[in-house]
Every structure is written in structure tokens, then in C-alpha cells.
PDB file of C-alpha atoms in Angstrom:
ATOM      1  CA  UNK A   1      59.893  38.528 126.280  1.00  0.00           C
ATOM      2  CA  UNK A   2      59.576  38.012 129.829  1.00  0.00           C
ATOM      3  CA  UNK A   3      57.686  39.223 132.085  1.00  0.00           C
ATOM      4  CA  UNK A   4      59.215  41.576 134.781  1.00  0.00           C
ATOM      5  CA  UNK A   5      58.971  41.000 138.457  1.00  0.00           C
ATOM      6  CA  UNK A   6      55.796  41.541 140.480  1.00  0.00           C
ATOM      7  CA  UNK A   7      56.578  44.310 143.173  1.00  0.00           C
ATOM      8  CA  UNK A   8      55.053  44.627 146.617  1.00  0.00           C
ATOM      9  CA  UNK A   9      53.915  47.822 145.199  1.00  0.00           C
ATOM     10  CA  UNK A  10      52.585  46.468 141.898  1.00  0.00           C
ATOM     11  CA  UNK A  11      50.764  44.127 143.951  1.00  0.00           C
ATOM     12  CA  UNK A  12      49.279  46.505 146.268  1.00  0.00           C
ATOM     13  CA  UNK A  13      48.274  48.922 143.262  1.00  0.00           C
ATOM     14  CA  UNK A  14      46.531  45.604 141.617  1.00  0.00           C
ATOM     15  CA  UNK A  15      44.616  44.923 144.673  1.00  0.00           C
ATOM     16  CA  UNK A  16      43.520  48.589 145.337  1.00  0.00           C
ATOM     17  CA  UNK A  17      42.033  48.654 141.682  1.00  0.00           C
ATOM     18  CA  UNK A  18      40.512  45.006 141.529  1.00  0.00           C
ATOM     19  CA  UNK A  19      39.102  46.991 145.030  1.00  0.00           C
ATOM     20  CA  UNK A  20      37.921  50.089 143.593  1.00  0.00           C
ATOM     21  CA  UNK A  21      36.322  47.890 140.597  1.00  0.00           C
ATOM     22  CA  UNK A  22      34.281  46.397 142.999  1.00  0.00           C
ATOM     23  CA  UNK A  23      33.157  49.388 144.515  1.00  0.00           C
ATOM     24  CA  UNK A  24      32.291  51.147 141.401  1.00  0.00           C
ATOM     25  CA  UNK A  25      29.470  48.542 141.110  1.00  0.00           C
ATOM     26  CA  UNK A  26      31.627  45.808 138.793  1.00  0.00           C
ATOM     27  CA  UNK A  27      31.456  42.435 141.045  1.00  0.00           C
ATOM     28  CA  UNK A  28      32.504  39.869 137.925  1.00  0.00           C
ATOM     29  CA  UNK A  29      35.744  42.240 136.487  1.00  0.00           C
ATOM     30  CA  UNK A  30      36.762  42.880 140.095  1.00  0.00           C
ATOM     31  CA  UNK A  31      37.052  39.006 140.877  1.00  0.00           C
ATOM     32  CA  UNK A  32      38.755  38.451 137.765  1.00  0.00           C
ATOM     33  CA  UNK A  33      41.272  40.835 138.393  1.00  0.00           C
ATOM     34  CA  UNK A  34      41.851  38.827 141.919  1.00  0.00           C
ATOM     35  CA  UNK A  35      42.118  35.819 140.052  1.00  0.00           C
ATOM     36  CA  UNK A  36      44.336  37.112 137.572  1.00  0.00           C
ATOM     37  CA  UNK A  37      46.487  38.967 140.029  1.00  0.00           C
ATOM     38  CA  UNK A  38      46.440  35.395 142.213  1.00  0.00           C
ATOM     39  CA  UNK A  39      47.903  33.290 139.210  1.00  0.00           C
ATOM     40  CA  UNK A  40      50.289  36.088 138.146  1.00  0.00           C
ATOM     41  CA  UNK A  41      51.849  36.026 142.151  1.00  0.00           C
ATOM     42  CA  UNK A  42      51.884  32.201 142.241  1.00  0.00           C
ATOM     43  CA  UNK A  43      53.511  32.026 138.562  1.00  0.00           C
ATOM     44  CA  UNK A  44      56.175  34.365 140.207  1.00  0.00           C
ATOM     45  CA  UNK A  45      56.110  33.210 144.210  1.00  0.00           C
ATOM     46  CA  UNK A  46      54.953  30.156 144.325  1.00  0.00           C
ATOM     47  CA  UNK A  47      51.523  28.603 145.027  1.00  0.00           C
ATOM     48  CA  UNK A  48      51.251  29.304 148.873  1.00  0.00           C
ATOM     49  CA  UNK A  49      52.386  32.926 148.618  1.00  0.00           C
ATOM     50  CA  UNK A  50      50.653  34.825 151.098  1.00  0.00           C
ATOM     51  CA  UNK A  51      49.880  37.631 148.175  1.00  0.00           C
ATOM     52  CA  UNK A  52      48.642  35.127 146.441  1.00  0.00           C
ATOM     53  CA  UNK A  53      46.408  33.751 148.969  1.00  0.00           C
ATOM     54  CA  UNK A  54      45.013  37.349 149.817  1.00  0.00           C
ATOM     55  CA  UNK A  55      44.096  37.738 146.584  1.00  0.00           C
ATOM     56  CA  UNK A  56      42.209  34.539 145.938  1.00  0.00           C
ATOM     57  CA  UNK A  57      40.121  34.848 149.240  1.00  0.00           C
ATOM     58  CA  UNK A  58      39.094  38.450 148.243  1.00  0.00           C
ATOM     59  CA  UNK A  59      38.231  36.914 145.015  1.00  0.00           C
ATOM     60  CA  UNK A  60      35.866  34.557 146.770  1.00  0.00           C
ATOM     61  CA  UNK A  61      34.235  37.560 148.786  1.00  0.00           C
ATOM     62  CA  UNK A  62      33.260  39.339 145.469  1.00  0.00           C
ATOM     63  CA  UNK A  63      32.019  36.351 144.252  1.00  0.00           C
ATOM     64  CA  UNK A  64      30.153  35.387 147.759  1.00  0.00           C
ATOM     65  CA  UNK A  65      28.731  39.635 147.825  1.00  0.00           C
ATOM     66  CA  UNK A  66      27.532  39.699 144.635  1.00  0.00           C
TER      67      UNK A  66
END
């Protein structure tokens, strides 16, 4: 079955809880839900999708906070 399209608001709601993750004290599940949400927008955008991007390099400062 495939999967169905990302939306700009399935996107947003991704990034908001990979967000709150972090905030809640969970550094390693919130970058993996980046990095997951980065590969699932590139799969579906392509590789230099801005989306995809964003979500990477707040992947990176997770991993650089801690």
C-alpha cells in the first residue's frame, strides 16, 4: 500500500512534536523523529526540499544541545 502524501500541515504537526519531544527532556527520540521526518520529505520532495532541509538541521541542533 502506498503511502499517502506528506502535507504542509503533516509536516508542520511532525516538527512541532519532534519539538515538544525535545522539550520534554527526550534529546535522542526528538532527533530521530527529524531524521525520520527528513527522509520521509525527501522520499516524497526530493533531496533538496527545503522541509527536508529544516528538518535535518534541527536534527543536528538536538544532537549538538544534548
Amino acid at each position: 500500500m502506498a503511502e499517502k502524501p506528506l502535507t504542509a500541515a503533516e509536516i508542520q504537526r511532525r516538527m512541532d512534536h519532534a519539538a515538544h519531544t525535545y522539550d520534554q527532556g527526550d534529546a535522542r527520540t526528538a532527533a530521530r523523529l527529524y531524521d525520520e521526518l527528513g527522509r520521509d520529505v525527501q522520499t516524497q520532495y526530493g533531496r533538496f526540499d527545503s522541509r527536508a532541509i529544516d528538518a535535518f538541521e534541527e536534527m543536528a541542533r538536538v544532537i549538538h544541545k544534548g
